[in-house]
Coordinates of C-alpha atoms and ligand atoms in Angstrom, one line a residue:
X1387 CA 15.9 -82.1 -61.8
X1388 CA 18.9 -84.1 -63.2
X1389 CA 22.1 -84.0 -61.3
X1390 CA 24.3 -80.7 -62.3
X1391 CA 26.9 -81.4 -65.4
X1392 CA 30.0 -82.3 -64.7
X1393 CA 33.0 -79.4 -65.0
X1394 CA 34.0 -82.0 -67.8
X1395 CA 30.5 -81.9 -69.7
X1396 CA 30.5 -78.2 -69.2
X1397 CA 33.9 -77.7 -71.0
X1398 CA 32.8 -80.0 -73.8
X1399 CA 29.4 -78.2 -74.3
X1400 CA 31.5 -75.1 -74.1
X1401 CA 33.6 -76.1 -76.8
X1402 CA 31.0 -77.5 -78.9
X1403 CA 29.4 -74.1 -79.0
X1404 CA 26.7 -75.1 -76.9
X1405 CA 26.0 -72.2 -73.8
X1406 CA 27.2 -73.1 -71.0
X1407 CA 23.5 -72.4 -69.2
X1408 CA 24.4 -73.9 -66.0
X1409 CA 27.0 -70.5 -65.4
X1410 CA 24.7 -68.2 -67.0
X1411 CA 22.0 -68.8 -64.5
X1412 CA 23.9 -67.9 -61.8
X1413 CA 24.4 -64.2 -63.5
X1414 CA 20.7 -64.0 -63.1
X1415 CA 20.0 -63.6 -59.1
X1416 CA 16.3 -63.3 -59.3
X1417 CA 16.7 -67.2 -60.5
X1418 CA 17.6 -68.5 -57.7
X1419 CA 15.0 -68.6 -55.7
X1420 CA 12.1 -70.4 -54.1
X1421 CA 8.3 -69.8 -55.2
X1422 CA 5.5 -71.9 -53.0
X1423 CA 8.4 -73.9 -52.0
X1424 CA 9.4 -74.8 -55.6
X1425 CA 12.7 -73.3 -57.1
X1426 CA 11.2 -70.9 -59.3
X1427 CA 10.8 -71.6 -63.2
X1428 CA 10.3 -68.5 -65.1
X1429 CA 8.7 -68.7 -68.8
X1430 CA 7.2 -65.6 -69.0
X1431 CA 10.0 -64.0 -71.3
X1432 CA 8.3 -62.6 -73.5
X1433 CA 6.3 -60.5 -70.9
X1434 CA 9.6 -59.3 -69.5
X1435 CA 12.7 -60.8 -69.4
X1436 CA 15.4 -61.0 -66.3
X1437 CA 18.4 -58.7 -65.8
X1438 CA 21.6 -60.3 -65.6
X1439 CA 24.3 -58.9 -62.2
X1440 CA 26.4 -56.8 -64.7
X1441 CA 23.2 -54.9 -65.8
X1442 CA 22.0 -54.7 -62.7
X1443 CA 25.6 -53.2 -61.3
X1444 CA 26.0 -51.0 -64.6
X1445 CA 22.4 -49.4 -63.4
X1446 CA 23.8 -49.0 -59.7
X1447 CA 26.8 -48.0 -60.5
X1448 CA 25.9 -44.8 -62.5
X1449 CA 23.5 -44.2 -59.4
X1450 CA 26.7 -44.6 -57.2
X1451 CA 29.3 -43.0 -58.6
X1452 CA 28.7 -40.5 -62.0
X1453 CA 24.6 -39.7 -62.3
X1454 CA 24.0 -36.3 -63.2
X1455 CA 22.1 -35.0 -66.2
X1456 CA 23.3 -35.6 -69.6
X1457 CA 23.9 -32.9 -72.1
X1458 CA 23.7 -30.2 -70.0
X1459 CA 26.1 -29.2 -67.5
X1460 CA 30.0 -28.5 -67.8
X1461 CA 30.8 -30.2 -64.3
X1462 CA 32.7 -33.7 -64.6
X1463 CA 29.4 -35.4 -63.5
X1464 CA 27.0 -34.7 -66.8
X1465 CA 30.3 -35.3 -69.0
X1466 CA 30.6 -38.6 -67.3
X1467 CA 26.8 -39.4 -67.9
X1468 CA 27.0 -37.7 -71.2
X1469 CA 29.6 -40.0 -72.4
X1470 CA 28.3 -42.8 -70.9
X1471 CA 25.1 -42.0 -71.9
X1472 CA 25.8 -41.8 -75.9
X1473 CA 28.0 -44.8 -75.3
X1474 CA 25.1 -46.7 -74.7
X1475 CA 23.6 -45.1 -78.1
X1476 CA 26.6 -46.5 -80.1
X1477 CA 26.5 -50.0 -78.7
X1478 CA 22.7 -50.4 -79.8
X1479 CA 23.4 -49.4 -82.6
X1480 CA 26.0 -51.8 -83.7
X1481 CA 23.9 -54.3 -82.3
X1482 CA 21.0 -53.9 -84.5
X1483 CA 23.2 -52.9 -87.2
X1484 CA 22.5 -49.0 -87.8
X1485 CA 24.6 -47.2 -90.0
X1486 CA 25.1 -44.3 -88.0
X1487 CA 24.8 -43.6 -83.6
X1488 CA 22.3 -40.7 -84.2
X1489 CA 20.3 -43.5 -85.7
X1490 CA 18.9 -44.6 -82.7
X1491 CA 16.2 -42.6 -80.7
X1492 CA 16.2 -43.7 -77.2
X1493 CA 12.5 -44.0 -76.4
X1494 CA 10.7 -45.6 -73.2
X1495 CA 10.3 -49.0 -75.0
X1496 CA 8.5 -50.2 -78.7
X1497 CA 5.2 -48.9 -77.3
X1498 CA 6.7 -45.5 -77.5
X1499 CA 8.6 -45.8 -80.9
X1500 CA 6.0 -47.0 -82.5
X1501 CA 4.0 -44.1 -81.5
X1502 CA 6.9 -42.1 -82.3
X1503 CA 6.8 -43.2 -85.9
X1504 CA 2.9 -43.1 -86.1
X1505 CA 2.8 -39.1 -85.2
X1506 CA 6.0 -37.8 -86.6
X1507 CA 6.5 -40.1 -90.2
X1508 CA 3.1 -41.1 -90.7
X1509 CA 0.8 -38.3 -89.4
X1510 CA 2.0 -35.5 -91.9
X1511 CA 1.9 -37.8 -95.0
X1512 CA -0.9 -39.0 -94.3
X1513 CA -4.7 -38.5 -96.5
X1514 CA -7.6 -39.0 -96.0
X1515 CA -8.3 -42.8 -98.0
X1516 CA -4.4 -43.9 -97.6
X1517 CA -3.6 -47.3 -95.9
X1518 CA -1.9 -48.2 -93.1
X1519 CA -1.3 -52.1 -93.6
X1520 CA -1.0 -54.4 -90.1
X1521 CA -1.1 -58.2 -90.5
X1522 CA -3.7 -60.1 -87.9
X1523 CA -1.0 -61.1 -85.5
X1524 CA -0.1 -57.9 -84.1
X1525 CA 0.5 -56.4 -80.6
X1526 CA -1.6 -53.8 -80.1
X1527 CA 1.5 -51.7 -79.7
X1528 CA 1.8 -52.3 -83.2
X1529 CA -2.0 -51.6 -84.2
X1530 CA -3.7 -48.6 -81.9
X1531 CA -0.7 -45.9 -82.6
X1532 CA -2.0 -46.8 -86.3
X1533 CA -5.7 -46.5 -85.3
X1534 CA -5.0 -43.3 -83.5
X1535 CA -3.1 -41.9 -86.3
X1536 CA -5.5 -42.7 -88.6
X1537 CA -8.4 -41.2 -87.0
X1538 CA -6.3 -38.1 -87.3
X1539 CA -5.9 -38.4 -90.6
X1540 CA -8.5 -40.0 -92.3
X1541 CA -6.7 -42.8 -93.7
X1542 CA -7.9 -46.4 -92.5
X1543 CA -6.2 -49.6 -91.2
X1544 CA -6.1 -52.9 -93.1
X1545 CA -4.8 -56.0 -91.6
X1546 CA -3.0 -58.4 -93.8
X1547 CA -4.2 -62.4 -92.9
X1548 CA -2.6 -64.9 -91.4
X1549 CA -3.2 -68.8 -92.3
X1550 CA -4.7 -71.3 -89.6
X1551 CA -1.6 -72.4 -88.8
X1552 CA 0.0 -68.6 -88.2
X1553 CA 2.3 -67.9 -90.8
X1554 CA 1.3 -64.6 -92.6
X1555 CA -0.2 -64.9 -96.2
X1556 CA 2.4 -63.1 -97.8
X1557 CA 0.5 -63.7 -101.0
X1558 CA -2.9 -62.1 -99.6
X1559 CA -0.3 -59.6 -98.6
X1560 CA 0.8 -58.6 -101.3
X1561 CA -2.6 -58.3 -102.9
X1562 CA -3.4 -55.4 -100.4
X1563 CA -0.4 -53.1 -101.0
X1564 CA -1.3 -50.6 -103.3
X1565 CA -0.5 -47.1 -104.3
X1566 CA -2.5 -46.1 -101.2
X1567 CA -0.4 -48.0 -98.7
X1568 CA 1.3 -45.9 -97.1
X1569 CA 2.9 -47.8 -94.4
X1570 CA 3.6 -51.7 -93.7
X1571 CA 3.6 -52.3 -89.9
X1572 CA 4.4 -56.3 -88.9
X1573 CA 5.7 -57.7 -85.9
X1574 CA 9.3 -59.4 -86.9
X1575 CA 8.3 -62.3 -84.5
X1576 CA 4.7 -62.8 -82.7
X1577 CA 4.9 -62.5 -78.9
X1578 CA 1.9 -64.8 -79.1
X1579 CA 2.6 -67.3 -81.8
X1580 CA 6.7 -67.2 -81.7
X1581 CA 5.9 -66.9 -85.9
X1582 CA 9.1 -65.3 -87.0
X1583 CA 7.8 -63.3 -90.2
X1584 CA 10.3 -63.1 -93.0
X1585 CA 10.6 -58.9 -92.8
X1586 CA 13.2 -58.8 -96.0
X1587 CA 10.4 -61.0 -98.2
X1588 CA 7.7 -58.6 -96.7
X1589 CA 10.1 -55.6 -97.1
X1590 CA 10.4 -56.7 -100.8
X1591 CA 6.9 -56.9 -101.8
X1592 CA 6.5 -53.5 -100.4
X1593 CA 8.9 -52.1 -102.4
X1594 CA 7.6 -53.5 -105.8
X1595 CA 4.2 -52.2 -105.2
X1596 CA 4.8 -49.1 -103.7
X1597 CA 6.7 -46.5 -101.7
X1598 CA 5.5 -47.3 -98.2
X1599 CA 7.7 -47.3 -95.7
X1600 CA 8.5 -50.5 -93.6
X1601 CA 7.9 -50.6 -89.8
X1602 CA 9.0 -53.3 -87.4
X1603 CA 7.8 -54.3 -84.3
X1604 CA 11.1 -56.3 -83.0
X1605 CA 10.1 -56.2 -79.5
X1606 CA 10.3 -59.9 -79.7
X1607 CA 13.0 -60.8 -82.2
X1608 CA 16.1 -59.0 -80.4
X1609 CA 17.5 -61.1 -77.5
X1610 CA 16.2 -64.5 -79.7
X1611 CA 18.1 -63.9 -82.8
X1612 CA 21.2 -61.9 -84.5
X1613 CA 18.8 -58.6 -86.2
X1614 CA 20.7 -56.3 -88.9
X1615 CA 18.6 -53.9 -89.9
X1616 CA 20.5 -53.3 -93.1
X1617 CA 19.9 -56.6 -94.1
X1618 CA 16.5 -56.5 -93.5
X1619 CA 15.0 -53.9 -95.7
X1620 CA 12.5 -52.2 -93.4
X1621 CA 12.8 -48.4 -92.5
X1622 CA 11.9 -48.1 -89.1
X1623 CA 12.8 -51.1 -86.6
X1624 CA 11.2 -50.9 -82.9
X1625 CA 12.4 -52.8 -79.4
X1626 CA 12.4 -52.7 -75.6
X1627 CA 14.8 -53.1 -73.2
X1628 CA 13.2 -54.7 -70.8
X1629 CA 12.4 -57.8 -72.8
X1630 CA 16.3 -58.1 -74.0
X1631 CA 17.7 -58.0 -70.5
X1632 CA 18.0 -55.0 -70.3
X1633 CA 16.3 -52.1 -67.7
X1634 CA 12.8 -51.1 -67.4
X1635 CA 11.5 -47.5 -68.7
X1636 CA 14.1 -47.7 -72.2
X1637 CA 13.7 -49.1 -75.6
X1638 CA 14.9 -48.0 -78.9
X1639 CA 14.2 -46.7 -82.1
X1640 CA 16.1 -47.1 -85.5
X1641 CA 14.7 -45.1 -88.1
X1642 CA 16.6 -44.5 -91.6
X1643 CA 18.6 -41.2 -91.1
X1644 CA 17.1 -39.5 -94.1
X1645 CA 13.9 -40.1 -93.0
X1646 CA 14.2 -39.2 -89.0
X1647 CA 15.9 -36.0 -90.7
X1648 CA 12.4 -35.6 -92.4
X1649 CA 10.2 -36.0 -89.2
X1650 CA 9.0 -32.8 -86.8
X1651 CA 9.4 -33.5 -83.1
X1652 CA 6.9 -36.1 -81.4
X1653 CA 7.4 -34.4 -77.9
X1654 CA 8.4 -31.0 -77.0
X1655 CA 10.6 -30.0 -74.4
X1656 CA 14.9 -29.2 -73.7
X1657 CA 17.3 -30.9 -75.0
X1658 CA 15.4 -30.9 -78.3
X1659 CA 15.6 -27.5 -79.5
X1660 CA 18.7 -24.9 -80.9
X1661 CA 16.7 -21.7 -80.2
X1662 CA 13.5 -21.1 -78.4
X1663 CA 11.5 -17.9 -78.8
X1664 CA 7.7 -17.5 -78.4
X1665 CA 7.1 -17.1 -81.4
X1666 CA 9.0 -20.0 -83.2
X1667 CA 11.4 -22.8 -81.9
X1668 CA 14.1 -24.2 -84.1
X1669 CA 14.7 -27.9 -83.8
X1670 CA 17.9 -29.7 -83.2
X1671 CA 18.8 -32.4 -85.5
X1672 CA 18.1 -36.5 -84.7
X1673 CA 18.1 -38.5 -82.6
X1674 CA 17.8 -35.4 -79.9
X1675 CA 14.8 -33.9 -81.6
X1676 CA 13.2 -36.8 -80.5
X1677 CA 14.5 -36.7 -77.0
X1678 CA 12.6 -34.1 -75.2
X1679 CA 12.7 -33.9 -71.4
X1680 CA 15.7 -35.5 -69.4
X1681 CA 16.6 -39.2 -70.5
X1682 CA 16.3 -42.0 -68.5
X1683 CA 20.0 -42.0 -68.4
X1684 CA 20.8 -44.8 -65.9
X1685 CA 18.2 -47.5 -68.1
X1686 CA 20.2 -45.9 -71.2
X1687 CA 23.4 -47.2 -70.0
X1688 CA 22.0 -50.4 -68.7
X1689 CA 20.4 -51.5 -71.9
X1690 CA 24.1 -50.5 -73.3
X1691 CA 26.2 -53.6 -71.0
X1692 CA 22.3 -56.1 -71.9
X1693 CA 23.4 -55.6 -75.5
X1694 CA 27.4 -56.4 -74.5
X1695 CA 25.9 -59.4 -72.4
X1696 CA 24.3 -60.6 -75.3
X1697 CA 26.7 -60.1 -78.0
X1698 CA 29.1 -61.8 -75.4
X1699 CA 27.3 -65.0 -75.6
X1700 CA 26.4 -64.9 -79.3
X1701 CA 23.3 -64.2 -80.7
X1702 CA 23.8 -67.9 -82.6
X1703 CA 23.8 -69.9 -79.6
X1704 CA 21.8 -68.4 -77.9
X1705 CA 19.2 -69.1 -80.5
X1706 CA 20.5 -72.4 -81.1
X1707 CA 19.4 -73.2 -77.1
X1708 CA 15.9 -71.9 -77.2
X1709 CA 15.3 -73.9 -80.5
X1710 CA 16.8 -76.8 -78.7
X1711 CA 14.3 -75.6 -75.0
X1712 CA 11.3 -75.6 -78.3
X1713 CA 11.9 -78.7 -79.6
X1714 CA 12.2 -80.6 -76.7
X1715 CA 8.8 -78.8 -75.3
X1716 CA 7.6 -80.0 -78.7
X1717 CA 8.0 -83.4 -78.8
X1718 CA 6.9 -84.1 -75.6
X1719 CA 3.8 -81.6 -76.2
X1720 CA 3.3 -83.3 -79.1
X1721 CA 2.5 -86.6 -77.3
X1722 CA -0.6 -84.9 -74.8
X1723 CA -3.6 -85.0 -76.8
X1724 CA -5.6 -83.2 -74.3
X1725 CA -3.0 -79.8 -75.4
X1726 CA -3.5 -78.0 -78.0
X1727 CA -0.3 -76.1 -79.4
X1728 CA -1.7 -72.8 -81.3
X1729 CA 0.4 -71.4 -84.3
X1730 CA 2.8 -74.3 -84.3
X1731 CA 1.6 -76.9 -86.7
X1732 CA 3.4 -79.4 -88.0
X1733 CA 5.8 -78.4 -90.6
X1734 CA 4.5 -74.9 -90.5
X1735 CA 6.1 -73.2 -93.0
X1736 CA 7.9 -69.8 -90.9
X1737 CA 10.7 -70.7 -88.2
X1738 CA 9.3 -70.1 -84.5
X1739 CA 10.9 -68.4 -81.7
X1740 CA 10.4 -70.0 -78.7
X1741 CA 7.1 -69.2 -77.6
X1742 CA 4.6 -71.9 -76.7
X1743 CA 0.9 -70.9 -76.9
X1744 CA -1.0 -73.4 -75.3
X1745 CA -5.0 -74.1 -75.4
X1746 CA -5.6 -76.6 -72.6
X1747 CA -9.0 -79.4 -72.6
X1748 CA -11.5 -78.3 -69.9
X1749 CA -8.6 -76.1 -68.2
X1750 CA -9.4 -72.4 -68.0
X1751 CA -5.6 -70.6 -69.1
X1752 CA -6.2 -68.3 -65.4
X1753 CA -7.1 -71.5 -63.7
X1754 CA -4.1 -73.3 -65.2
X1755 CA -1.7 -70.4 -65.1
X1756 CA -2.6 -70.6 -61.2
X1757 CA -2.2 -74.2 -60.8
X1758 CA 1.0 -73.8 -62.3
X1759 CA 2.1 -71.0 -59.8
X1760 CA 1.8 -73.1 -57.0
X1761 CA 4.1 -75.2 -58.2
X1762 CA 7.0 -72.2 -59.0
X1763 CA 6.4 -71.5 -62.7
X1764 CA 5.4 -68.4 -64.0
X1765 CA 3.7 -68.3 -67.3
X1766 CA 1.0 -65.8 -68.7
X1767 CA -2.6 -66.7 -69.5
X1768 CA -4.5 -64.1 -71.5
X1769 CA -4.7 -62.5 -74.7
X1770 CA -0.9 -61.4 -74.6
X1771 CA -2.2 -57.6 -76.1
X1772 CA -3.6 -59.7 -79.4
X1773 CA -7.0 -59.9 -79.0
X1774 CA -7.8 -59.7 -83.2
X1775 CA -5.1 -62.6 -83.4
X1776 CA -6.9 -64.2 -80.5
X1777 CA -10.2 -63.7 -82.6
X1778 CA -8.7 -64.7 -85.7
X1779 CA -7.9 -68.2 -84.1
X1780 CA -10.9 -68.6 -82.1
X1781 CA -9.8 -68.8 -78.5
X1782 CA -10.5 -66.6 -75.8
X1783 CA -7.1 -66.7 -74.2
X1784 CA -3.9 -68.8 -73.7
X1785 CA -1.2 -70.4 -71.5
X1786 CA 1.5 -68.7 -72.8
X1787 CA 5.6 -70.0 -71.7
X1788 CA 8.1 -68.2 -73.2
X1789 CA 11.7 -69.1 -72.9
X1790 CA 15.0 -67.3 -72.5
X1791 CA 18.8 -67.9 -72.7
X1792 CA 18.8 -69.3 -69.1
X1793 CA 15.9 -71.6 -69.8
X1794 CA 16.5 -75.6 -69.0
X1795 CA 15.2 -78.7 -70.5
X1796 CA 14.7 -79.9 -66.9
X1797 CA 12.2 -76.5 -66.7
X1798 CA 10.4 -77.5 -69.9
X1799 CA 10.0 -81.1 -68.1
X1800 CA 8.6 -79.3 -65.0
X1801 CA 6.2 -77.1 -67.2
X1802 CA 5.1 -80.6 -68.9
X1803 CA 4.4 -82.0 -65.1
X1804 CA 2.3 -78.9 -64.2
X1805 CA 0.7 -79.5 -67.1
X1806 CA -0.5 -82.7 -66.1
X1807 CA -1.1 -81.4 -62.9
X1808 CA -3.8 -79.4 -64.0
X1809 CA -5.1 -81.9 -66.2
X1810 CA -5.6 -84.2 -63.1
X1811 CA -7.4 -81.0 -61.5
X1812 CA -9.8 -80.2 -64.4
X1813 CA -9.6 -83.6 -66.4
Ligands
PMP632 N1 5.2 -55.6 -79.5 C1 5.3 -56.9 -79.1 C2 5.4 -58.0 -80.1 C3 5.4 -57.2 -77.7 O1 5.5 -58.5 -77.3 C4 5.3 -56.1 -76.8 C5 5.4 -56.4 -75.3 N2 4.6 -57.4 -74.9 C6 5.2 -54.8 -77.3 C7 5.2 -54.6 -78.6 C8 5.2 -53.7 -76.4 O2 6.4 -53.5 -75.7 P1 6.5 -52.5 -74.5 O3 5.4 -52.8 -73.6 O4 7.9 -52.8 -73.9 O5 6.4 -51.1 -75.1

């Protein structure tokens, strides 16, 4: 590790724009730490992120001092989570750039919104021999809500290409919208590849060709990059807390108002409802007819101070840094002929998040993912929930590091050691 920066450096980098990672670490607690006797090195972002202290506090805090149910008592308590509660609505929504609050359905992450979207737009306007279109580098989050909805329905899935270097084919994409598509469903960036797919260009072509609606899987775009959903075109825009900083157990949902004004209920429950009898129930209007059951309040508010955190430090550095943590991983990736980088080729032609997919000689991902345990860094090895994009590309399985705000060039410098590590195990 190099010698901290100076309080001098750390001004100038702080003046230059540049974040000032050495402070932000120490927001993160679970960072410091010691794994196998190595200070822990954690690249597994895009699994799940870590909370920063005012998250963490915002989280105890309500558990301290105000929790009670929301929207439903009188007592000072529910107001308190109440407010709090649709406080925590309004600041996501200004984050992602929602026209309105009731925008926003707070769900339990994408997994659940995009399921959400699946049975309550897609299930009633669907027919049998319609088209739901995927592209081959989806989550599976993003791919079995469709397969479920279509074996409801009758409609089938189609999964647009990707090329060998894992950009999407927007060209073969375009040739398979049709006046049967009725829904577009891509990933804004791969949690596999980092490929950061031009939604507005995709929301274009879908608009030309025909009247499906847009879905996005932004589970991985949020905490990486500044996302206006405005500006983006799409209709329905999906994320999780958990991977932005953010609690466990809550994610969000922005759907166009008109259109989450259209949809019935995907759960039934309270809190959902104007009048109840047995023989009919009345529904309440969005986003609470798509909050049955009591909210996770607490995660709600928590996700509510992630998005503050992040908009504190700026979306634009923040990116800036993890292309910066990329690069660097790059160059000196770039010089080990015995790793392969998937999805990253050279002058590919979509930007990339910072995710590093990595296929290495002779080194089994588990085995190497192990090897690099032992020495404090946490990575994933597996399929990452994309086994067709794993098919599509011809591997089994990867070493996957994915990199956050906090993220150091001296941690991409111990990830290029362990690396060689396990090629002096396995060589
Ligand atoms: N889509 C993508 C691209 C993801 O990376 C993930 C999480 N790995 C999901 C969807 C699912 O998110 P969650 O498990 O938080 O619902």
């Amino acid at each position: 590790m190099t010698a901290p920066a100076s309080l001098a450096e750390r001004e100038r980098l702080a003046a230059a724009g540049a974040l000032d990672v050495e402070r932000l670490r120490a927001s993160f607690p679970i960072l410091d730490q010691e794994v196998h006797g190595h200070s822990l090195v954690y690249l597994d972002n895009a699994a799940s992120s870590q909370r920063p202290e005012a998250v963490i506090e915002a989280v105890s805090d309500c558990y301290r001092t105000y929790y009670a149910n929301a929207h439903r008592g009188v007592h000072a308590l529910s107001e308190r989570s109440t407010d709090e509660y649709e406080a925590a609505r309004g600041k996501v929504a200004r984050f992602v750039g929602a026209g309105k609050d009731s925008e926003i359905v707070f769900t339990r992450g994408t997994t659940e919104s995009l399921n959400l979207v699946a049975q309550s737009y897609a299930r009633p306007r669907l027919l049998p021999g319609d088209e739901v279109l995927l592209t081959e580098m989806e989550h599976h989050s993003n791919i079995v809500p469709w397969q479920l909805v279509c074996e409801q329905t009758g409609a089938r899935v189609r999964a647009a290409p990707i090329t060998d270097g894992g950009d999407l084919d927007l060209a073969a994409m375009a040739g398979l919208i049709g006046e049967r598509t009725r829904v577009v469903a891509v990933a804004h960036v791969s949690n596999a590849l980092g490929t950061v797919n031009d939604v507005a260009a995709v929301a274009r072509l879908v608009r030309d060709r025909s009247d499906a609606a847009v879905v996005v899987d932004g589970a991985q775009a949020v905490p990486h990059m500044q996302v206006d959903v405005s500006a983006l075109g799409c209709d329905f825009y999906a994320f999780s807390g958990h991977k932005m900083y953010g609690p466990g157990g809550i994610g969000a949902l922005w759907g166009r108002g008109e259109l989450l004004a259209s949809m019935p209920p995907y759960h039934g429950g309270g809190a959902m409802i104007t009048r109840v009898t047995f023989e009919r129930t009345e529904y309440t209007v969005p986003p609470h007819r798509f909050e049955a059951g009591t909210p996770s309040i607490a995660p709600a508010i928590g996700l509510g101070v992630a998005v503050e955190f992040l908009e504190s430090l700026g979306l634009e550095r923040i990116e800036r840094h993890e292309q910066a943590l990329l690069s660097h991983s790059l160059e000196q990736l770039n010089d080990l002929p015995w790793v392969q980088v998937l999805g990253q080729p050279p002058g590919g032609e979509s930007p990339r998040a910072a995710v590093l997919s990595l296929v290495i000689d002779g080194a089994h991902p588990h085995d190497a993912a192990t090897i690099l345990d032992e020495q404090g860094i946490a990575i994933r090895a597996g399929h990452h929930c994309a086994q067709p994009l794993m098919e599509r590309l011809g591997v089994p399985a990867t070493v996957r590091a994915s990199f956050g705000m906090y993220n150091t060039h001296e941690e991409v410098d111990r990830l290029i050691s362990g690396l060689h590590e396990v090629r002096r195990i396995f060589g």
